Amino acid sequence: MNYAERFFRQSDYWYNDGLRKANMRDLSGAVSSLKRSLQYNRSNIAARNLLGLVYYGRGEVVEALVEWIISKNLKSYENIANYYIKKVQESPNELEQINQAIHKYNQCLVYARQHGEDLAIIQLKKVIQAHPTFLKAHQLLALLYIETEQYAKARQLLRRAHKMDITNTITLAYMHELSQMQKQKVTKLKEEKEETVTYSLGNETIIQPVSASLKDNAAVLTIVNIIIGIVLGAAVVWFLISPTVIQNKTRETNNTIVELSEEVAARDTQISVLKDELESYRSTDEEAKSAIESSGNTQESYETVLRVKELYDAGATSNADMTELLLQVQPDALGERGKAVYDEVAGELFPKMCERYYQSAQEKIAAEDYAGAVTDLEKVVQMDLEYDGGSAKLLLEDTKQKVQ
């Protein structure tokens, strides 16, 4: 078995693993497995289409379209990605609604960084209402609820996010943090309860702080100490009791300082974690925008090449018009098949048109039409940088100086 066959088998294995996890609503695990499948075989159409579906299931429509467009470029015929893209395009209102939801989500990130939690919460509610499967919006809103101590609402949102993706690490981390805060709250309430004393007086129930009880006991002890002092002497009371009281109060003060220091350190750690989470949301959104812009250029270039190929085969369009279209294409953005079609058509058109434009430029220079000559020479250089042994490039530089 050669290396290529091993890679294909590994790609199929991880695709099957991603399909199994997707069926279990383990979307994060499915994304990880499908990305590994594409690492072994980037042309695995089934894995790429499934990855787009998983992204779409998490409400990440931009990422889903990126995968489907790449899949379409790799295989334009009999590819279910064409159906997925068509279904999205057939619902322009829904697509616009999702686009607006994403813009509002990005604005909420800005509000959150500027400590505008209230504004961010109001906007995120609208985002989730317009785009109910937007997992990141659920997570960010839950994070803001935690920050504003609205723990019940945060817990409800996190449960919904967990149903969407049962192994998402961000959701699980927030749920764990919320559970820890709840435990701390219960412990604090228990301590406050222990600091009170409840007793009945007739038909009434009296709840009295422990400190008041201690004051009453202190009065009794004072009387006893006076009696003991009379018997044992004021000197003995002073030297035996005062150092102990001072030592106890010093110990209590030190313990209080230590507890406050620990609370401050824990709070600083929590704030740092929340800031890191917000920064990760922003970077992820910027990467998604860059990916969709790049994929849009790829699709446009690919469709232009196919159109020029059809015109060339039909023979009903001039070489100049076809060359103008072909010069708008970005060859590096094409896939393997698109690059092959581009090279075939360019190999037929460019040599003829280089000669025509080069001759036209020389005639325009002779007529002192330097601007027109620059336009023709730029086309020649774009088609063949070293045309006529580099003479076209040198002539272009000289003509540009005359225009200036």
PDB file of N, CA, C and O in Angstrom, residues 99-160:
ATOM      1  N   ASN A  99     -27.285  37.924   8.244  1.00  0.00           N
ATOM      2  CA  ASN A  99     -26.186  38.878   8.096  1.00  0.00           C
ATOM      3  C   ASN A  99     -26.314  40.018   9.105  1.00  0.00           C
ATOM      4  O   ASN A  99     -25.331  40.435   9.730  1.00  0.00           O
ATOM      5  N   GLN A 100     -27.549  40.530   9.278  1.00  0.00           N
ATOM      6  CA  GLN A 100     -27.779  41.592  10.260  1.00  0.00           C
ATOM      7  C   GLN A 100     -27.505  41.096  11.676  1.00  0.00           C
ATOM      8  O   GLN A 100     -26.980  41.827  12.525  1.00  0.00           O
ATOM      9  N   ALA A 101     -27.882  39.831  11.938  1.00  0.00           N
ATOM     10  CA  ALA A 101     -27.637  39.259  13.269  1.00  0.00           C
ATOM     11  C   ALA A 101     -26.141  39.197  13.562  1.00  0.00           C
ATOM     12  O   ALA A 101     -25.693  39.482  14.676  1.00  0.00           O
ATOM     13  N   ILE A 102     -25.352  38.833  12.547  1.00  0.00           N
ATOM     14  CA  ILE A 102     -23.896  38.762  12.730  1.00  0.00           C
ATOM     15  C   ILE A 102     -23.324  40.150  12.983  1.00  0.00           C
ATOM     16  O   ILE A 102     -22.450  40.336  13.847  1.00  0.00           O
ATOM     17  N   HIS A 103     -23.822  41.165  12.252  1.00  0.00           N
ATOM     18  CA  HIS A 103     -23.351  42.538  12.476  1.00  0.00           C
ATOM     19  C   HIS A 103     -23.684  42.990  13.908  1.00  0.00           C
ATOM     20  O   HIS A 103     -22.859  43.627  14.581  1.00  0.00           O
ATOM     21  N   LYS A 104     -24.886  42.692  14.367  1.00  0.00           N
ATOM     22  CA  LYS A 104     -25.264  43.066  15.727  1.00  0.00           C
ATOM     23  C   LYS A 104     -24.408  42.333  16.756  1.00  0.00           C
ATOM     24  O   LYS A 104     -24.032  42.903  17.785  1.00  0.00           O
ATOM     25  N   TYR A 105     -24.097  41.077  16.475  1.00  0.00           N
ATOM     26  CA  TYR A 105     -23.236  40.308  17.380  1.00  0.00           C
ATOM     27  C   TYR A 105     -21.853  40.965  17.495  1.00  0.00           C
ATOM     28  O   TYR A 105     -21.298  41.094  18.598  1.00  0.00           O
ATOM     29  N   ASN A 106     -21.297  41.389  16.356  1.00  0.00           N
ATOM     30  CA  ASN A 106     -19.995  42.061  16.381  1.00  0.00           C
ATOM     31  C   ASN A 106     -20.074  43.364  17.176  1.00  0.00           C
ATOM     32  O   ASN A 106     -19.145  43.730  17.904  1.00  0.00           O
ATOM     33  N   GLN A 107     -21.196  44.097  17.038  1.00  0.00           N
ATOM     34  CA  GLN A 107     -21.370  45.338  17.795  1.00  0.00           C
ATOM     35  C   GLN A 107     -21.452  45.040  19.289  1.00  0.00           C
ATOM     36  O   GLN A 107     -20.949  45.815  20.120  1.00  0.00           O
ATOM     37  N   CYS A 108     -22.066  43.900  19.642  1.00  0.00           N
ATOM     38  CA  CYS A 108     -22.156  43.520  21.060  1.00  0.00           C
ATOM     39  C   CYS A 108     -20.770  43.255  21.646  1.00  0.00           C
ATOM     40  O   CYS A 108     -20.519  43.523  22.822  1.00  0.00           O
ATOM     41  N   LEU A 109     -19.873  42.705  20.842  1.00  0.00           N
ATOM     42  CA  LEU A 109     -18.494  42.514  21.309  1.00  0.00           C
ATOM     43  C   LEU A 109     -17.863  43.858  21.665  1.00  0.00           C
ATOM     44  O   LEU A 109     -17.148  43.980  22.665  1.00  0.00           O
ATOM     45  N   VAL A 110     -18.137  44.875  20.831  1.00  0.00           N
ATOM     46  CA  VAL A 110     -17.614  46.224  21.109  1.00  0.00           C
ATOM     47  C   VAL A 110     -18.218  46.762  22.401  1.00  0.00           C
ATOM     48  O   VAL A 110     -17.511  47.311  23.252  1.00  0.00           O
ATOM     49  N   TYR A 111     -19.532  46.611  22.572  1.00  0.00           N
ATOM     50  CA  TYR A 111     -20.180  47.067  23.797  1.00  0.00           C
ATOM     51  C   TYR A 111     -19.568  46.391  25.021  1.00  0.00           C
ATOM     52  O   TYR A 111     -19.328  47.035  26.061  1.00  0.00           O
ATOM     53  N   ALA A 112     -19.335  45.084  24.911  1.00  0.00           N
ATOM     54  CA  ALA A 112     -18.804  44.331  26.050  1.00  0.00           C
ATOM     55  C   ALA A 112     -17.408  44.824  26.425  1.00  0.00           C
ATOM     56  O   ALA A 112     -17.083  44.952  27.606  1.00  0.00           O
ATOM     57  N   ARG A 113     -16.576  45.104  25.419  1.00  0.00           N
ATOM     58  CA  ARG A 113     -15.224  45.610  25.712  1.00  0.00           C
ATOM     59  C   ARG A 113     -15.263  47.002  26.343  1.00  0.00           C
ATOM     60  O   ARG A 113     -14.348  47.379  27.075  1.00  0.00           O
ATOM     61  N   GLN A 114     -16.322  47.770  26.054  1.00  0.00           N
ATOM     62  CA  GLN A 114     -16.456  49.125  26.600  1.00  0.00           C
ATOM     63  C   GLN A 114     -17.304  49.152  27.873  1.00  0.00           C
ATOM     64  O   GLN A 114     -17.779  50.193  28.287  1.00  0.00           O
ATOM     65  N   HIS A 115     -17.517  47.973  28.472  1.00  0.00           N
ATOM     66  CA  HIS A 115     -18.289  47.832  29.719  1.00  0.00           C
ATOM     67  C   HIS A 115     -19.752  48.254  29.531  1.00  0.00           C
ATOM     68  O   HIS A 115     -20.385  48.729  30.478  1.00  0.00           O
ATOM     69  N   GLY A 116     -20.267  48.092  28.332  1.00  0.00           N
ATOM     70  CA  GLY A 116     -21.683  48.368  28.085  1.00  0.00           C
ATOM     71  C   GLY A 116     -22.488  47.084  28.082  1.00  0.00           C
ATOM     72  O   GLY A 116     -23.116  46.722  27.081  1.00  0.00           O
ATOM     73  N   GLU A 117     -22.468  46.377  29.230  1.00  0.00           N
ATOM     74  CA  GLU A 117     -23.136  45.076  29.311  1.00  0.00           C
ATOM     75  C   GLU A 117     -24.630  45.169  29.045  1.00  0.00           C
ATOM     76  O   GLU A 117     -25.210  44.291  28.392  1.00  0.00           O
ATOM     77  N   ASP A 118     -25.282  46.213  29.540  1.00  0.00           N
ATOM     78  CA  ASP A 118     -26.737  46.334  29.363  1.00  0.00           C
ATOM     79  C   ASP A 118     -27.107  46.441  27.884  1.00  0.00           C
ATOM     80  O   ASP A 118     -28.039  45.778  27.406  1.00  0.00           O
ATOM     81  N   LEU A 119     -26.384  47.296  27.135  1.00  0.00           N
ATOM     82  CA  LEU A 119     -26.658  47.427  25.706  1.00  0.00           C
ATOM     83  C   LEU A 119     -26.386  46.128  24.966  1.00  0.00           C
ATOM     84  O   LEU A 119     -27.140  45.716  24.078  1.00  0.00           O
ATOM     85  N   ALA A 120     -25.287  45.475  25.342  1.00  0.00           N
ATOM     86  CA  ALA A 120     -24.927  44.210  24.689  1.00  0.00           C
ATOM     87  C   ALA A 120     -25.995  43.149  24.934  1.00  0.00           C
ATOM     88  O   ALA A 120     -26.351  42.384  24.031  1.00  0.00           O
ATOM     89  N   ILE A 121     -26.525  43.077  26.139  1.00  0.00           N
ATOM     90  CA  ILE A 121     -27.551  42.075  26.461  1.00  0.00           C
ATOM     91  C   ILE A 121     -28.816  42.317  25.644  1.00  0.00           C
ATOM     92  O   ILE A 121     -29.418  41.386  25.099  1.00  0.00           O
ATOM     93  N   ILE A 122     -29.225  43.585  25.517  1.00  0.00           N
ATOM     94  CA  ILE A 122     -30.434  43.906  24.745  1.00  0.00           C
ATOM     95  C   ILE A 122     -30.263  43.496  23.280  1.00  0.00           C
ATOM     96  O   ILE A 122     -31.145  42.882  22.666  1.00  0.00           O
ATOM     97  N   GLN A 123     -29.086  43.806  22.694  1.00  0.00           N
ATOM     98  CA  GLN A 123     -28.844  43.466  21.298  1.00  0.00           C
ATOM     99  C   GLN A 123     -28.749  41.955  21.093  1.00  0.00           C
ATOM    100  O   GLN A 123     -29.247  41.417  20.103  1.00  0.00           O
ATOM    101  N   LEU A 124     -28.097  41.255  22.015  1.00  0.00           N
ATOM    102  CA  LEU A 124     -27.926  39.810  21.870  1.00  0.00           C
ATOM    103  C   LEU A 124     -29.262  39.072  21.935  1.00  0.00           C
ATOM    104  O   LEU A 124     -29.453  38.034  21.296  1.00  0.00           O
ATOM    105  N   LYS A 125     -30.195  39.586  22.722  1.00  0.00           N
ATOM    106  CA  LYS A 125     -31.531  38.971  22.743  1.00  0.00           C
ATOM    107  C   LYS A 125     -32.166  39.040  21.356  1.00  0.00           C
ATOM    108  O   LYS A 125     -32.789  38.077  20.894  1.00  0.00           O
ATOM    109  N   LYS A 126     -32.002  40.177  20.680  1.00  0.00           N
ATOM    110  CA  LYS A 126     -32.542  40.321  19.330  1.00  0.00           C
ATOM    111  C   LYS A 126     -31.802  39.407  18.349  1.00  0.00           C
ATOM    112  O   LYS A 126     -32.420  38.849  17.435  1.00  0.00           O
ATOM    113  N   VAL A 127     -30.489  39.264  18.532  1.00  0.00           N
ATOM    114  CA  VAL A 127     -29.699  38.386  17.654  1.00  0.00           C
ATOM    115  C   VAL A 127     -30.199  36.946  17.754  1.00  0.00           C
ATOM    116  O   VAL A 127     -30.411  36.260  16.750  1.00  0.00           O
ATOM    117  N   ILE A 128     -30.404  36.464  18.968  1.00  0.00           N
ATOM    118  CA  ILE A 128     -30.845  35.080  19.169  1.00  0.00           C
ATOM    119  C   ILE A 128     -32.265  34.890  18.648  1.00  0.00           C
ATOM    120  O   ILE A 128     -32.609  33.836  18.101  1.00  0.00           O
ATOM    121  N   GLN A 129     -33.099  35.898  18.786  1.00  0.00           N
ATOM    122  CA  GLN A 129     -34.460  35.809  18.262  1.00  0.00           C
ATOM    123  C   GLN A 129     -34.451  35.710  16.736  1.00  0.00           C
ATOM    124  O   GLN A 129     -35.233  34.966  16.151  1.00  0.00           O
ATOM    125  N   ALA A 130     -33.542  36.449  16.083  1.00  0.00           N
ATOM    126  CA  ALA A 130     -33.459  36.422  14.620  1.00  0.00           C
ATOM    127  C   ALA A 130     -32.701  35.206  14.106  1.00  0.00           C
ATOM    128  O   ALA A 130     -32.962  34.727  13.013  1.00  0.00           O
ATOM    129  N   HIS A 131     -31.756  34.716  14.891  1.00  0.00           N
ATOM    130  CA  HIS A 131     -30.889  33.606  14.464  1.00  0.00           C
ATOM    131  C   HIS A 131     -30.785  32.606  15.614  1.00  0.00           C
ATOM    132  O   HIS A 131     -29.782  32.560  16.325  1.00  0.00           O
ATOM    133  N   PRO A 132     -31.809  31.759  15.823  1.00  0.00           N
ATOM    134  CA  PRO A 132     -31.888  30.915  17.030  1.00  0.00           C
ATOM    135  C   PRO A 132     -30.771  29.891  17.167  1.00  0.00           C
ATOM    136  O   PRO A 132     -30.497  29.437  18.266  1.00  0.00           O
ATOM    137  N   THR A 133     -30.104  29.496  16.070  1.00  0.00           N
ATOM    138  CA  THR A 133     -29.052  28.480  16.156  1.00  0.00           C
ATOM    139  C   THR A 133     -27.657  29.084  16.260  1.00  0.00           C
ATOM    140  O   THR A 133     -26.669  28.363  16.124  1.00  0.00           O
ATOM    141  N   PHE A 134     -27.558  30.391  16.482  1.00  0.00           N
ATOM    142  CA  PHE A 134     -26.249  31.064  16.546  1.00  0.00           C
ATOM    143  C   PHE A 134     -25.612  30.745  17.907  1.00  0.00           C
ATOM    144  O   PHE A 134     -25.860  31.414  18.904  1.00  0.00           O
ATOM    145  N   LEU A 135     -24.775  29.724  17.945  1.00  0.00           N
ATOM    146  CA  LEU A 135     -24.206  29.229  19.201  1.00  0.00           C
ATOM    147  C   LEU A 135     -23.358  30.300  19.897  1.00  0.00           C
ATOM    148  O   LEU A 135     -23.426  30.465  21.115  1.00  0.00           O
ATOM    149  N   LYS A 136     -22.549  31.028  19.155  1.00  0.00           N
ATOM    150  CA  LYS A 136     -21.669  32.027  19.757  1.00  0.00           C
ATOM    151  C   LYS A 136     -22.464  33.130  20.446  1.00  0.00           C
ATOM    152  O   LYS A 136     -22.033  33.660  21.480  1.00  0.00           O
ATOM    153  N   ALA A 137     -23.626  33.481  19.881  1.00  0.00           N
ATOM    154  CA  ALA A 137     -24.455  34.507  20.514  1.00  0.00           C
ATOM    155  C   ALA A 137     -24.998  34.011  21.846  1.00  0.00           C
ATOM    156  O   ALA A 137     -25.045  34.762  22.828  1.00  0.00           O
ATOM    157  N   HIS A 138     -25.404  32.726  21.919  1.00  0.00           N
ATOM    158  CA  HIS A 138     -25.868  32.158  23.178  1.00  0.00           C
ATOM    159  C   HIS A 138     -24.754  32.215  24.228  1.00  0.00           C
ATOM    160  O   HIS A 138     -24.975  32.563  25.391  1.00  0.00           O
ATOM    161  N   GLN A 139     -23.539  31.845  23.805  1.00  0.00           N
ATOM    162  CA  GLN A 139     -22.418  31.813  24.748  1.00  0.00           C
ATOM    163  C   GLN A 139     -22.066  33.206  25.254  1.00  0.00           C
ATOM    164  O   GLN A 139     -21.812  33.400  26.454  1.00  0.00           O
ATOM    165  N   LEU A 140     -22.040  34.182  24.355  1.00  0.00           N
ATOM    166  CA  LEU A 140     -21.678  35.541  24.777  1.00  0.00           C
ATOM    167  C   LEU A 140     -22.738  36.126  25.704  1.00  0.00           C
ATOM    168  O   LEU A 140     -22.409  36.776  26.703  1.00  0.00           O
ATOM    169  N   LEU A 141     -24.016  35.882  25.401  1.00  0.00           N
ATOM    170  CA  LEU A 141     -25.076  36.391  26.263  1.00  0.00           C
ATOM    171  C   LEU A 141     -25.011  35.733  27.641  1.00  0.00           C
ATOM    172  O   LEU A 141     -25.185  36.401  28.669  1.00  0.00           O
ATOM    173  N   ALA A 142     -24.734  34.433  27.682  1.00  0.00           N
ATOM    174  CA  ALA A 142     -24.586  33.743  28.966  1.00  0.00           C
ATOM    175  C   ALA A 142     -23.403  34.317  29.751  1.00  0.00           C
ATOM    176  O   ALA A 142     -23.482  34.505  30.978  1.00  0.00           O
ATOM    177  N   LEU A 143     -22.320  34.629  29.048  1.00  0.00           N
ATOM    178  CA  LEU A 143     -21.150  35.214  29.699  1.00  0.00           C
ATOM    179  C   LEU A 143     -21.487  36.571  30.325  1.00  0.00           C
ATOM    180  O   LEU A 143     -21.080  36.873  31.455  1.00  0.00           O
ATOM    181  N   LEU A 144     -22.258  37.371  29.611  1.00  0.00           N
ATOM    182  CA  LEU A 144     -22.650  38.679  30.145  1.00  0.00           C
ATOM    183  C   LEU A 144     -23.617  38.532  31.315  1.00  0.00           C
ATOM    184  O   LEU A 144     -23.580  39.319  32.262  1.00  0.00           O
ATOM    185  N   TYR A 145     -24.501  37.538  31.266  1.00  0.00           N
ATOM    186  CA  TYR A 145     -25.386  37.274  32.399  1.00  0.00           C
ATOM    187  C   TYR A 145     -24.582  36.895  33.638  1.00  0.00           C
ATOM    188  O   TYR A 145     -24.890  37.317  34.760  1.00  0.00           O
ATOM    189  N   ILE A 146     -23.541  36.078  33.441  1.00  0.00           N
ATOM    190  CA  ILE A 146     -22.684  35.696  34.572  1.00  0.00           C
ATOM    191  C   ILE A 146     -21.985  36.928  35.140  1.00  0.00           C
ATOM    192  O   ILE A 146     -21.891  37.115  36.349  1.00  0.00           O
ATOM    193  N   GLU A 147     -21.500  37.784  34.242  1.00  0.00           N
ATOM    194  CA  GLU A 147     -20.785  38.986  34.675  1.00  0.00           C
ATOM    195  C   GLU A 147     -21.699  39.927  35.472  1.00  0.00           C
ATOM    196  O   GLU A 147     -21.256  40.592  36.400  1.00  0.00           O
ATOM    197  N   THR A 148     -22.996  39.972  35.078  1.00  0.00           N
ATOM    198  CA  THR A 148     -23.947  40.848  35.772  1.00  0.00           C
ATOM    199  C   THR A 148     -24.718  40.106  36.871  1.00  0.00           C
ATOM    200  O   THR A 148     -25.734  40.602  37.355  1.00  0.00           O
ATOM    201  N   GLU A 149     -24.253  38.895  37.226  1.00  0.00           N
ATOM    202  CA  GLU A 149     -24.799  38.093  38.327  1.00  0.00           C
ATOM    203  C   GLU A 149     -26.266  37.696  38.105  1.00  0.00           C
ATOM    204  O   GLU A 149     -27.022  37.536  39.047  1.00  0.00           O
ATOM    205  N   GLN A 150     -26.667  37.515  36.853  1.00  0.00           N
ATOM    206  CA  GLN A 150     -27.997  36.983  36.531  1.00  0.00           C
ATOM    207  C   GLN A 150     -27.845  35.489  36.248  1.00  0.00           C
ATOM    208  O   GLN A 150     -27.938  35.028  35.116  1.00  0.00           O
ATOM    209  N   TYR A 151     -27.593  34.737  37.296  1.00  0.00           N
ATOM    210  CA  TYR A 151     -27.165  33.349  37.153  1.00  0.00           C
ATOM    211  C   TYR A 151     -28.270  32.447  36.603  1.00  0.00           C
ATOM    212  O   TYR A 151     -27.989  31.511  35.843  1.00  0.00           O
ATOM    213  N   ALA A 152     -29.509  32.664  36.957  1.00  0.00           N
ATOM    214  CA  ALA A 152     -30.607  31.806  36.480  1.00  0.00           C
ATOM    215  C   ALA A 152     -30.749  31.912  34.958  1.00  0.00           C
ATOM    216  O   ALA A 152     -30.896  30.904  34.262  1.00  0.00           O
ATOM    217  N   LYS A 153     -30.693  33.143  34.429  1.00  0.00           N
ATOM    218  CA  LYS A 153     -30.794  33.327  32.979  1.00  0.00           C
ATOM    219  C   LYS A 153     -29.583  32.733  32.272  1.00  0.00           C
ATOM    220  O   LYS A 153     -29.712  32.141  31.186  1.00  0.00           O
ATOM    221  N   ALA A 154     -28.412  32.887  32.877  1.00  0.00           N
ATOM    222  CA  ALA A 154     -27.201  32.321  32.282  1.00  0.00           C
ATOM    223  C   ALA A 154     -27.308  30.802  32.204  1.00  0.00           C
ATOM    224  O   ALA A 154     -26.943  30.183  31.197  1.00  0.00           O
ATOM    225  N   ARG A 155     -27.818  30.175  33.286  1.00  0.00           N
ATOM    226  CA  ARG A 155     -27.940  28.710  33.302  1.00  0.00           C
ATOM    227  C   ARG A 155     -28.904  28.231  32.224  1.00  0.00           C
ATOM    228  O   ARG A 155     -28.656  27.235  31.544  1.00  0.00           O
ATOM    229  N   GLN A 156     -30.009  28.940  32.024  1.00  0.00           N
ATOM    230  CA  GLN A 156     -30.980  28.556  31.008  1.00  0.00           C
ATOM    231  C   GLN A 156     -30.379  28.640  29.600  1.00  0.00           C
ATOM    232  O   GLN A 156     -30.564  27.749  28.768  1.00  0.00           O
ATOM    233  N   LEU A 157     -29.628  29.702  29.321  1.00  0.00           N
ATOM    234  CA  LEU A 157     -28.994  29.854  28.010  1.00  0.00           C
ATOM    235  C   LEU A 157     -27.948  28.777  27.759  1.00  0.00           C
ATOM    236  O   LEU A 157     -27.850  28.217  26.668  1.00  0.00           O
ATOM    237  N   LEU A 158     -27.144  28.470  28.785  1.00  0.00           N
ATOM    238  CA  LEU A 158     -26.102  27.467  28.627  1.00  0.00           C
ATOM    239  C   LEU A 158     -26.689  26.088  28.391  1.00  0.00           C
ATOM    240  O   LEU A 158     -26.101  25.260  27.677  1.00  0.00           O
ATOM    241  N   ARG A 159     -27.836  25.792  28.984  1.00  0.00           N
ATOM    242  CA  ARG A 159     -28.483  24.502  28.715  1.00  0.00           C
ATOM    243  C   ARG A 159     -28.909  24.405  27.256  1.00  0.00           C
ATOM    244  O   ARG A 159     -28.768  23.358  26.624  1.00  0.00           O
ATOM    245  N   ARG A 160     -29.442  25.507  26.702  1.00  0.00           N
ATOM    246  CA  ARG A 160     -29.824  25.501  25.294  1.00  0.00           C
ATOM    247  C   ARG A 160     -28.593  25.360  24.402  1.00  0.00           C
ATOM    248  O   ARG A 160     -28.621  24.620  23.408  1.00  0.00           O
TER     249      ARG A 160
END
